[in-house]
GROMACS .gro file of C-alpha atoms in nm:
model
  351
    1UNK     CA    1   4.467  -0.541   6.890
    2UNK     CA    2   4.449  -0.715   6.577
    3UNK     CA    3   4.076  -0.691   6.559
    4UNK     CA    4   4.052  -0.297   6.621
    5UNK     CA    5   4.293  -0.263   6.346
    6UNK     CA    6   4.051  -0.480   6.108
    7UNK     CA    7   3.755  -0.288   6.273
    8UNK     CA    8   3.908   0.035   6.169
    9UNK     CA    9   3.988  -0.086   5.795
   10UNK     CA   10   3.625  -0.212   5.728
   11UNK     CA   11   3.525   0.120   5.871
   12UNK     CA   12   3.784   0.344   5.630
   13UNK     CA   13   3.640   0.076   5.356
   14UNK     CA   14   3.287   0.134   5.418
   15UNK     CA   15   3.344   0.535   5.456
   16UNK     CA   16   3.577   0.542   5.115
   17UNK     CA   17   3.272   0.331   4.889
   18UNK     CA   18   3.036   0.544   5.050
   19UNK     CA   19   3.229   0.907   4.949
   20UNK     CA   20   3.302   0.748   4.581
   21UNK     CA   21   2.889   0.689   4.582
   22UNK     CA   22   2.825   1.029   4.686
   23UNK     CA   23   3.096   1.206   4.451
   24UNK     CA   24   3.014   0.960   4.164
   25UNK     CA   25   2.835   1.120   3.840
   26UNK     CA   26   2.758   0.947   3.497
   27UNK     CA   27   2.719   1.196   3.167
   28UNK     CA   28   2.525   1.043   2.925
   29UNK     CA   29   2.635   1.129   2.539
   30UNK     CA   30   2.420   1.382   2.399
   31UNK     CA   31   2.486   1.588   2.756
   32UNK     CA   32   2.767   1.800   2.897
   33UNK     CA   33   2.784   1.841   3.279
   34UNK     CA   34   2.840   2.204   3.428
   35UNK     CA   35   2.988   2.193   3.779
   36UNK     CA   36   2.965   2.480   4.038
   37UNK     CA   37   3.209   2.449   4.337
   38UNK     CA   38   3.097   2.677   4.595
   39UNK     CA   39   2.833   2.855   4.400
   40UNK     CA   40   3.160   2.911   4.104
   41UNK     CA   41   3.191   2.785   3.798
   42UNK     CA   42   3.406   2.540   3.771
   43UNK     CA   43   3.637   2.596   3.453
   44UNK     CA   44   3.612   2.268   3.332
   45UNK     CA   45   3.310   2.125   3.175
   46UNK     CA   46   3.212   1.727   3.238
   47UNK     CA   47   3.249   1.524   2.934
   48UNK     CA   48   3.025   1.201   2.876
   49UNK     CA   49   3.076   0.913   3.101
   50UNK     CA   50   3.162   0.901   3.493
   51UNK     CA   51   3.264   1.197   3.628
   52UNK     CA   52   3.360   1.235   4.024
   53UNK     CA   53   3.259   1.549   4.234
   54UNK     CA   54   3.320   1.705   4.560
   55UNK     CA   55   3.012   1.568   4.794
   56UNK     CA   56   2.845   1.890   4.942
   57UNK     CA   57   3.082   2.135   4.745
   58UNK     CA   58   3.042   2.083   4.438
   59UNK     CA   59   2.692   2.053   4.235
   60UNK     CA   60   2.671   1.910   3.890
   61UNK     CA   61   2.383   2.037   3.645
   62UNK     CA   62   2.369   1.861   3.331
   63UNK     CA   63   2.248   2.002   2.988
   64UNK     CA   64   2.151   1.836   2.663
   65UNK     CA   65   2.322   1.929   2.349
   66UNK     CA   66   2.067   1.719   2.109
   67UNK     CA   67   1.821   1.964   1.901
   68UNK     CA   68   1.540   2.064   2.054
   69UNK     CA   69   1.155   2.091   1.861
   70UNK     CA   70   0.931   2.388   1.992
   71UNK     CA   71   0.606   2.481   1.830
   72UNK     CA   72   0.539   2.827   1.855
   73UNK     CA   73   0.179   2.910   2.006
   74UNK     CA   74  -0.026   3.085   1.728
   75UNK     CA   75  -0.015   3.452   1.694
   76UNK     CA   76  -0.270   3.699   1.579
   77UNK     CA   77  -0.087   4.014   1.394
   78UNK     CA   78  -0.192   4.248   1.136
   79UNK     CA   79  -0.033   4.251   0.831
   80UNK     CA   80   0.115   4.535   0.652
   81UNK     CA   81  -0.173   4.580   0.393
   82UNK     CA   82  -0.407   4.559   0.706
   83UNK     CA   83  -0.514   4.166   0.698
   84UNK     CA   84  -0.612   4.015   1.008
   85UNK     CA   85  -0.409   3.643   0.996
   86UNK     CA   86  -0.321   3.428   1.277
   87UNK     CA   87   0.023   3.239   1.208
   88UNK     CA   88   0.215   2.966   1.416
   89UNK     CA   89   0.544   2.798   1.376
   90UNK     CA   90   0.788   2.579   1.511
   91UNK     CA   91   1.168   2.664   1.573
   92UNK     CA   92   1.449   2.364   1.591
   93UNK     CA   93   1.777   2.457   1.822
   94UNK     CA   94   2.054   2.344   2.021
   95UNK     CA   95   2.281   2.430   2.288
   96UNK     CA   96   2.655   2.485   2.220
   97UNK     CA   97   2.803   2.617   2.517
   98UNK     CA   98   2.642   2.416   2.808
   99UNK     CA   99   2.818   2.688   3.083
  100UNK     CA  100   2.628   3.004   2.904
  101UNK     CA  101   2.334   2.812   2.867
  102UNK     CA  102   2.302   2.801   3.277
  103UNK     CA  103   2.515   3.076   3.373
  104UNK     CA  104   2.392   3.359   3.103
  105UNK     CA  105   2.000   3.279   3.118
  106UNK     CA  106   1.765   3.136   3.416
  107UNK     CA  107   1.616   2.899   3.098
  108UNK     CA  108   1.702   2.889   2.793
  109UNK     CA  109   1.401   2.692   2.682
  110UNK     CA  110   1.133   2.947   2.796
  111UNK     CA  111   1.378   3.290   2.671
  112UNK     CA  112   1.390   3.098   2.329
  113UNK     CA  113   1.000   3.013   2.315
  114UNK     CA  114   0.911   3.395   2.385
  115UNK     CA  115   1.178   3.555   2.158
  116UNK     CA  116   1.006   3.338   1.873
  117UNK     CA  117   0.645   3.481   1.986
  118UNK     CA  118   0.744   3.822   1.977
  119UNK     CA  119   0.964   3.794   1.651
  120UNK     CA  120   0.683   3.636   1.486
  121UNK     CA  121   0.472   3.865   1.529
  122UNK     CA  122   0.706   4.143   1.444
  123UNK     CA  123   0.759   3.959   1.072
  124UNK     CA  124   0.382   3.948   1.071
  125UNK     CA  125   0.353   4.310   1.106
  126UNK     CA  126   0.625   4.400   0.843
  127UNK     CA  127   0.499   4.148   0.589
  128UNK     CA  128   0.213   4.123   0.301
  129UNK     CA  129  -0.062   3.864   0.323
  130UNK     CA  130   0.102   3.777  -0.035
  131UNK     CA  131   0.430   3.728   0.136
  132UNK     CA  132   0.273   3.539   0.399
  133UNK     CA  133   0.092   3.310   0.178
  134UNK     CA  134   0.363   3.270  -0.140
  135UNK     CA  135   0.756   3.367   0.004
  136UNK     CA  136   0.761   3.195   0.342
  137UNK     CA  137   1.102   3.067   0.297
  138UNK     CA  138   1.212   3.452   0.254
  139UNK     CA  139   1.020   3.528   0.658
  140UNK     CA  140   1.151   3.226   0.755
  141UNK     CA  141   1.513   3.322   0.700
  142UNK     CA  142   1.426   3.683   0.821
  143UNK     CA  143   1.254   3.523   1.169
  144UNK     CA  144   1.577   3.303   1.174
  145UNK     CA  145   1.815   3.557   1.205
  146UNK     CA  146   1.555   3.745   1.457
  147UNK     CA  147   1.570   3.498   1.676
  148UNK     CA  148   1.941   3.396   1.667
  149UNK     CA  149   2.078   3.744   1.743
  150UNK     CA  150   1.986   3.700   2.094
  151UNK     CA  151   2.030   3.352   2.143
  152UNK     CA  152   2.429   3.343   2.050
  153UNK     CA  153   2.451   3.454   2.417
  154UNK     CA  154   2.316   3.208   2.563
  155UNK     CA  155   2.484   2.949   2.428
  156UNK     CA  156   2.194   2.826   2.160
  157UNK     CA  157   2.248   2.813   1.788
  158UNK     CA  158   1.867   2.853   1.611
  159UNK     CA  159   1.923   2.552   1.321
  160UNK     CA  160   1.575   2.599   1.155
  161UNK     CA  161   1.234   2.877   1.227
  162UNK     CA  162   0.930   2.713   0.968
  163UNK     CA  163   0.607   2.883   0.906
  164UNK     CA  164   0.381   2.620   0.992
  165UNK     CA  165   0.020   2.757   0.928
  166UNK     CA  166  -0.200   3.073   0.808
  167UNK     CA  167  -0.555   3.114   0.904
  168UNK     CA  168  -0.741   3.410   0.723
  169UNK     CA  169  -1.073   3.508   0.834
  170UNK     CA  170  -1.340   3.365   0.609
  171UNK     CA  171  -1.439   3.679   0.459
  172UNK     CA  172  -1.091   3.649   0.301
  173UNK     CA  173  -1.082   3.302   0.201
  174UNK     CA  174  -1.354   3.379  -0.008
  175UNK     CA  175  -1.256   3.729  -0.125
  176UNK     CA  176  -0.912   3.526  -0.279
  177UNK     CA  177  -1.105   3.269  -0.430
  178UNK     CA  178  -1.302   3.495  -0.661
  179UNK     CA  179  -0.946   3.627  -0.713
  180UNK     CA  180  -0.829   3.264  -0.801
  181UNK     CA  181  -1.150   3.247  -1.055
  182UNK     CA  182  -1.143   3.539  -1.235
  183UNK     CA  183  -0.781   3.503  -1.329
  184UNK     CA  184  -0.812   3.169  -1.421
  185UNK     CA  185  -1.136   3.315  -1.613
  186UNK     CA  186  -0.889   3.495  -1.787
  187UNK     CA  187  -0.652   3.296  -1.871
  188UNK     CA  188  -0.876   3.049  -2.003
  189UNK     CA  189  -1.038   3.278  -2.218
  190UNK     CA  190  -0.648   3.406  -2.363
  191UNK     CA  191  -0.553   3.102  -2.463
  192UNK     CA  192  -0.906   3.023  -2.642
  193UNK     CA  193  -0.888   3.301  -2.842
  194UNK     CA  194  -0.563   3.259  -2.945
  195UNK     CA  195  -0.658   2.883  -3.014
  196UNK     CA  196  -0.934   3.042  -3.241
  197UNK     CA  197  -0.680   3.298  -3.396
  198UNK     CA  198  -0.430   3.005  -3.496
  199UNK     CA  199  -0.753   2.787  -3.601
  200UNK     CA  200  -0.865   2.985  -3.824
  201UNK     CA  201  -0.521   3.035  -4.014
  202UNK     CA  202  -0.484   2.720  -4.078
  203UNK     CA  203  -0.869   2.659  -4.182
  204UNK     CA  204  -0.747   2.991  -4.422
  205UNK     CA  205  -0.465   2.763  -4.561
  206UNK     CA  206  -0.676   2.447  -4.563
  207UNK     CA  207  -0.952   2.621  -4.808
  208UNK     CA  208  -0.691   2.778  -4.989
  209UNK     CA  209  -0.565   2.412  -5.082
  210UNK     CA  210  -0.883   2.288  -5.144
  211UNK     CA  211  -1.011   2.569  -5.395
  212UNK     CA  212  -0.735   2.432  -5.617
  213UNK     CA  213  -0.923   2.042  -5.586
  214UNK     CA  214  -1.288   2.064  -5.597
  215UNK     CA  215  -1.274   1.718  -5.538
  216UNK     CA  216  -1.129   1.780  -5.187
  217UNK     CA  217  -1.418   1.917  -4.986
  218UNK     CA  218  -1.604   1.577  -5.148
  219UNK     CA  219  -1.313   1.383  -4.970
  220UNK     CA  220  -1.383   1.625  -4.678
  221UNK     CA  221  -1.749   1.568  -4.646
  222UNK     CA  222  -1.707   1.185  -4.661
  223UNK     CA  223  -1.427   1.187  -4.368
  224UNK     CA  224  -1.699   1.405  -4.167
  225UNK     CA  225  -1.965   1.166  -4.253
  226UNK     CA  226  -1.778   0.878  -4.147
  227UNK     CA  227  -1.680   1.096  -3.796
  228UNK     CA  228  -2.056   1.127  -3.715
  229UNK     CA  229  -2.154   0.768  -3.796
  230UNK     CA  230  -1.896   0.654  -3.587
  231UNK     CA  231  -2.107   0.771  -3.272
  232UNK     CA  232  -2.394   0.566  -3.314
  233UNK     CA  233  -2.625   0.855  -3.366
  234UNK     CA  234  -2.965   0.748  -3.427
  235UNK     CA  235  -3.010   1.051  -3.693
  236UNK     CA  236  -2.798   1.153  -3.929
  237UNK     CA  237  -2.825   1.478  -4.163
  238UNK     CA  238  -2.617   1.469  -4.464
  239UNK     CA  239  -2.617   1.776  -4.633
  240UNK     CA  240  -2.685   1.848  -5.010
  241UNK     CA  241  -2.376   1.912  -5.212
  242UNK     CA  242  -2.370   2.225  -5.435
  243UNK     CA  243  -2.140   2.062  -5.657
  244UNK     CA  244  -2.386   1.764  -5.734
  245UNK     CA  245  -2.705   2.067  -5.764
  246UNK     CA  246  -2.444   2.235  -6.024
  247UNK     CA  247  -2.385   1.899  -6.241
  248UNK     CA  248  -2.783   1.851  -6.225
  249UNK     CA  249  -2.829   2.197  -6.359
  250UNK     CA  250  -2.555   2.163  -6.642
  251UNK     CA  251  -2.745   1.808  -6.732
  252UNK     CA  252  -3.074   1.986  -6.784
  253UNK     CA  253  -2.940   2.218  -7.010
  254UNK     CA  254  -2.808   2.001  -7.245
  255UNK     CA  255  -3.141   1.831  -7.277
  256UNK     CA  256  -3.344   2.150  -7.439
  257UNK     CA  257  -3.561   1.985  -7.673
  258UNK     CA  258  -3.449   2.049  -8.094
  259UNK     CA  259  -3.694   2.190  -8.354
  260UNK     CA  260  -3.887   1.931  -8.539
  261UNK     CA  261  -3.783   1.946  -8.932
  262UNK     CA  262  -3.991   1.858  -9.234
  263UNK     CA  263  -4.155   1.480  -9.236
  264UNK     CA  264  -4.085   1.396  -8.874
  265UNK     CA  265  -4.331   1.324  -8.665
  266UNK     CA  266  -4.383   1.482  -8.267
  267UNK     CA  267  -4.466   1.307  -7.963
  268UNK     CA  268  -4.529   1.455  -7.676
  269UNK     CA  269  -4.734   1.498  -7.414
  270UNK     CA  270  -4.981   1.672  -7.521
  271UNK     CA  271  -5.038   1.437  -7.857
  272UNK     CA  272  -5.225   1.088  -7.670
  273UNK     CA  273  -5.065   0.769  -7.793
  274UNK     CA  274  -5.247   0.642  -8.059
  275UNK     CA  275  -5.391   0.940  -8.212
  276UNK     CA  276  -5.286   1.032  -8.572
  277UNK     CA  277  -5.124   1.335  -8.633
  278UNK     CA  278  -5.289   1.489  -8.954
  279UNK     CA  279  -4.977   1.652  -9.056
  280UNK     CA  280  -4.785   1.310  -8.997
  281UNK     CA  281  -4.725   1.145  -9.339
  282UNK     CA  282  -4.838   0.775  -9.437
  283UNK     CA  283  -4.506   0.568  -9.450
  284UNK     CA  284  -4.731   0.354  -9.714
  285UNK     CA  285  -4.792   0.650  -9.960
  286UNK     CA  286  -4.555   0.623 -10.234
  287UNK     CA  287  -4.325   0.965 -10.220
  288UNK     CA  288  -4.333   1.248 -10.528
  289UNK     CA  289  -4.585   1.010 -10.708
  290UNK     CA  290  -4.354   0.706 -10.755
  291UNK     CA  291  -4.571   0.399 -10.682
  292UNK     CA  292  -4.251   0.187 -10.676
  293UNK     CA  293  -4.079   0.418 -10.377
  294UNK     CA  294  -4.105   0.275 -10.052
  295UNK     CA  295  -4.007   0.452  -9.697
  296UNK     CA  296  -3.735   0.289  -9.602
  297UNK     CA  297  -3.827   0.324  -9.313
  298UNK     CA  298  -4.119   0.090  -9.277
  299UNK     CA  299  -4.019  -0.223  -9.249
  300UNK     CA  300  -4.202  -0.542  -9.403
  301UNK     CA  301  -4.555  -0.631  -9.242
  302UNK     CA  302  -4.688  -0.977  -9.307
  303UNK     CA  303  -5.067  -1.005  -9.325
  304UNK     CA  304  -5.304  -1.327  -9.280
  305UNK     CA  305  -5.569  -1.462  -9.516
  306UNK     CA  306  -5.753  -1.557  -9.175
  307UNK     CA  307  -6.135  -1.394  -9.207
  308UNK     CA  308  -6.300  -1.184  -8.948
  309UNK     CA  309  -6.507  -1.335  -8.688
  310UNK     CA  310  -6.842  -1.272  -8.737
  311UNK     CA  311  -6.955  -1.182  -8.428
  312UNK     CA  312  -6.857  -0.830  -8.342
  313UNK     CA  313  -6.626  -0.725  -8.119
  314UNK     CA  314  -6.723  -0.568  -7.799
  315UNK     CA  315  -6.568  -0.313  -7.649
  316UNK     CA  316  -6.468  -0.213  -7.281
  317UNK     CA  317  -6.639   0.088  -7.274
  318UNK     CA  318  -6.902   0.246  -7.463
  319UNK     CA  319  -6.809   0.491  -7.815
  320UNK     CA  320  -6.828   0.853  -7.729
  321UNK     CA  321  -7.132   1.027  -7.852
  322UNK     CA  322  -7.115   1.082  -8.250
  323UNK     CA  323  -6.912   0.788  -8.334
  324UNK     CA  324  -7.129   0.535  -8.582
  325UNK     CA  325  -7.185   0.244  -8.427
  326UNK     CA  326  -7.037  -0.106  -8.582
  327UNK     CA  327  -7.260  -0.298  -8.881
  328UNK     CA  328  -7.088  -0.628  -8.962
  329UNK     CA  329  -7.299  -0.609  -9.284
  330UNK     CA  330  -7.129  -0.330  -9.400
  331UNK     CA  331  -6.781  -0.484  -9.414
  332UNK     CA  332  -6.710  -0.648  -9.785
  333UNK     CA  333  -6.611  -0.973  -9.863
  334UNK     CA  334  -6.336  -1.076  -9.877
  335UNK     CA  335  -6.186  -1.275 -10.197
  336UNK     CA  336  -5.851  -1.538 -10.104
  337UNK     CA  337  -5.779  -1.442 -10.470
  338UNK     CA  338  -5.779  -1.075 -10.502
  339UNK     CA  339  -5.623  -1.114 -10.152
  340UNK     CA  340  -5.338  -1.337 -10.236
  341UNK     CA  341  -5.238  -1.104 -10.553
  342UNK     CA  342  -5.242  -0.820 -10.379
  343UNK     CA  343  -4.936  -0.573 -10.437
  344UNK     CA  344  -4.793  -0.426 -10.161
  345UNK     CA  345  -4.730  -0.130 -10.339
  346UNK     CA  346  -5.125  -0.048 -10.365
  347UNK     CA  347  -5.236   0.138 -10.066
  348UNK     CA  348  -5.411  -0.016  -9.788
  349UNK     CA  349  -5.730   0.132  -9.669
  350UNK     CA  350  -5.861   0.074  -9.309
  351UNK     CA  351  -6.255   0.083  -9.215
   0.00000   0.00000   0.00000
């Protein structure tokens, strides 16, 4: 009897583990578990960890809560101002209500993915290829709240919609980038001319100060001199100051030659060095008649007693025609004594 009874309890034992097996269910965290007794929803949703069920009755369908990444496929629209683009996205979500989420839509998953196609490519219709390419964060709110409307039903909350990419046909691509250039084209040239227009006001000011100080623009004209030889040029042109041709010209014309007066004599270049002037007078010839004046400007002359050579003197090149030619015998002789006494005041004669 005894071992029916202990029969009977392994049996209830074995039949008890085996219905807590069956009826056992584990949540995990980031899920929430939806139970349907009888095909019904049961009111109560599973939190995390184990959960028992009903075997055969009841049926457990778990949903996670953690946000979910979808890229949106491309989409080729036409844009408002009639630009053919092809844009693609990606949408981040989560489910709130884990009972709406399986009783209000077959899956959620594929209802989201298509109501972000179509709503993309109803923002693509509505919006400028400027929009498109400079205010995405303005579409993205607008797709945002596109996409939520429907989705509070079903238990999803829409966290995030991004614009990802924006192809434009090529035709386009290079249509904007002779946009791009010209403007730039543009601005570049406003801000050189009004580089030039401030330049030259202060170049106005600078030559203003330095008309006051001539010697300035000398200053000026070294610094820029010093500038260019810095560079290791092989040839440098230094040009001629017109200050320096004005000094030159001032300098010649304070050297105009003076009128000769009476008794001087003139040398020039057209009287040959060496030739006497027959207006010149003798410094030697006494003055007015006096035979004891003397020029003061002739200074004292001493003369030797030494006699001539007697053999003639030859010269480098030949007397022009009518010139007498030299006779020693013709010179007179000379006397020490009447040579010694001589006066200087008498008047010396040259053969």
């Amino acid at each position: 009897m005894v071992q029916i009874l202990l029969i009977a309890l392994v049996a209830v034992l074995a039949g008890g583990l085996m219905y807590a097996m069956a009826a056992a269910r584990v949540v995990k965290q980031y899920e929430r578990g939806v139970v349907l007794r009888l095909g019904r929803l049961h009111e109560e949703v599973r939190s995390p960890g184990l959960t028992m069920i009903v075997p055969g009755v009841d049926r457990l369908r778990k949903v996670n809560m953690q946000i979910v990444t979808m890229p949106v496929p491309a989409q080729d629209g036409i844009t408002r101002d009639n630009v053919t683009v092809r844009v693609d996205a990606v949408i981040y979500f989560k489910v709130v209500d884990a009972a709406s989420a399986v009783i209000q839509v077959e899956d959620y998953r594929f209802a989201v993915s298509q109501m972000a196609q179509t709503s993309l490519r109803s923002i693509i219709g509505k919006s400028d290829l400027d929009d498109l390419l400079s205010d995405r964060e303005k579409l993205n709110q607008g797709l945002e709240l596109m996409i939520d409307s429907p989705a509070v039903g079903w238990g999803v909350q829409i966290d995030r919609v991004e614009i990802k990419d924006v192809s434009l046909p090529e035709t386009m691509k290079r249509s904007m980038a002779r946009q791009a250039e010209a403007d730039r084209e543009r601005r570049a040239r406003v801000i050189n001319a009004d580089a030039e227009l401030q330049a030259s006001k202060k170049l106005a000011q600078a030559a203003q100060q330095m008309s006051t100080q001539p010697a300035a623009l000398q200053l000026r004209l070294l610094q820029t001199v010093v500038a260019v030889a810095a560079e290791k040029n092989s040839t440098l042109v230094l040009p001629f100051p017109v200050e320096l041709l004005r000094f030159l010209e001032r300098a010649q014309q304070g050297q105009q030659p003076q009128p000769v007066g009476a008794g001087e004599q003139r040398t020039g270049p057209e009287q040959p060095a060496g030739t006497a002037d027959p207006s010149a007078v003798d410094p030697l010839t006494p003055s007015d008649g006096d035979p004891s004046a003397v020029d003061p400007s002739v200074t004292e002359q001493t003369f030797t007693d030494q006699p001539l050579p007697d053999t003639p003197l030859r010269d480098a090149e030949p007397e022009p025609d009518g010139v007498p030619e030299f006779d020693p015998e013709l010179l007179p002789e000379f006397d020490p004594a009447k040579g010694a006494g001589r006066s200087r005041s008498e008047r010396f004669t040259r053969h």
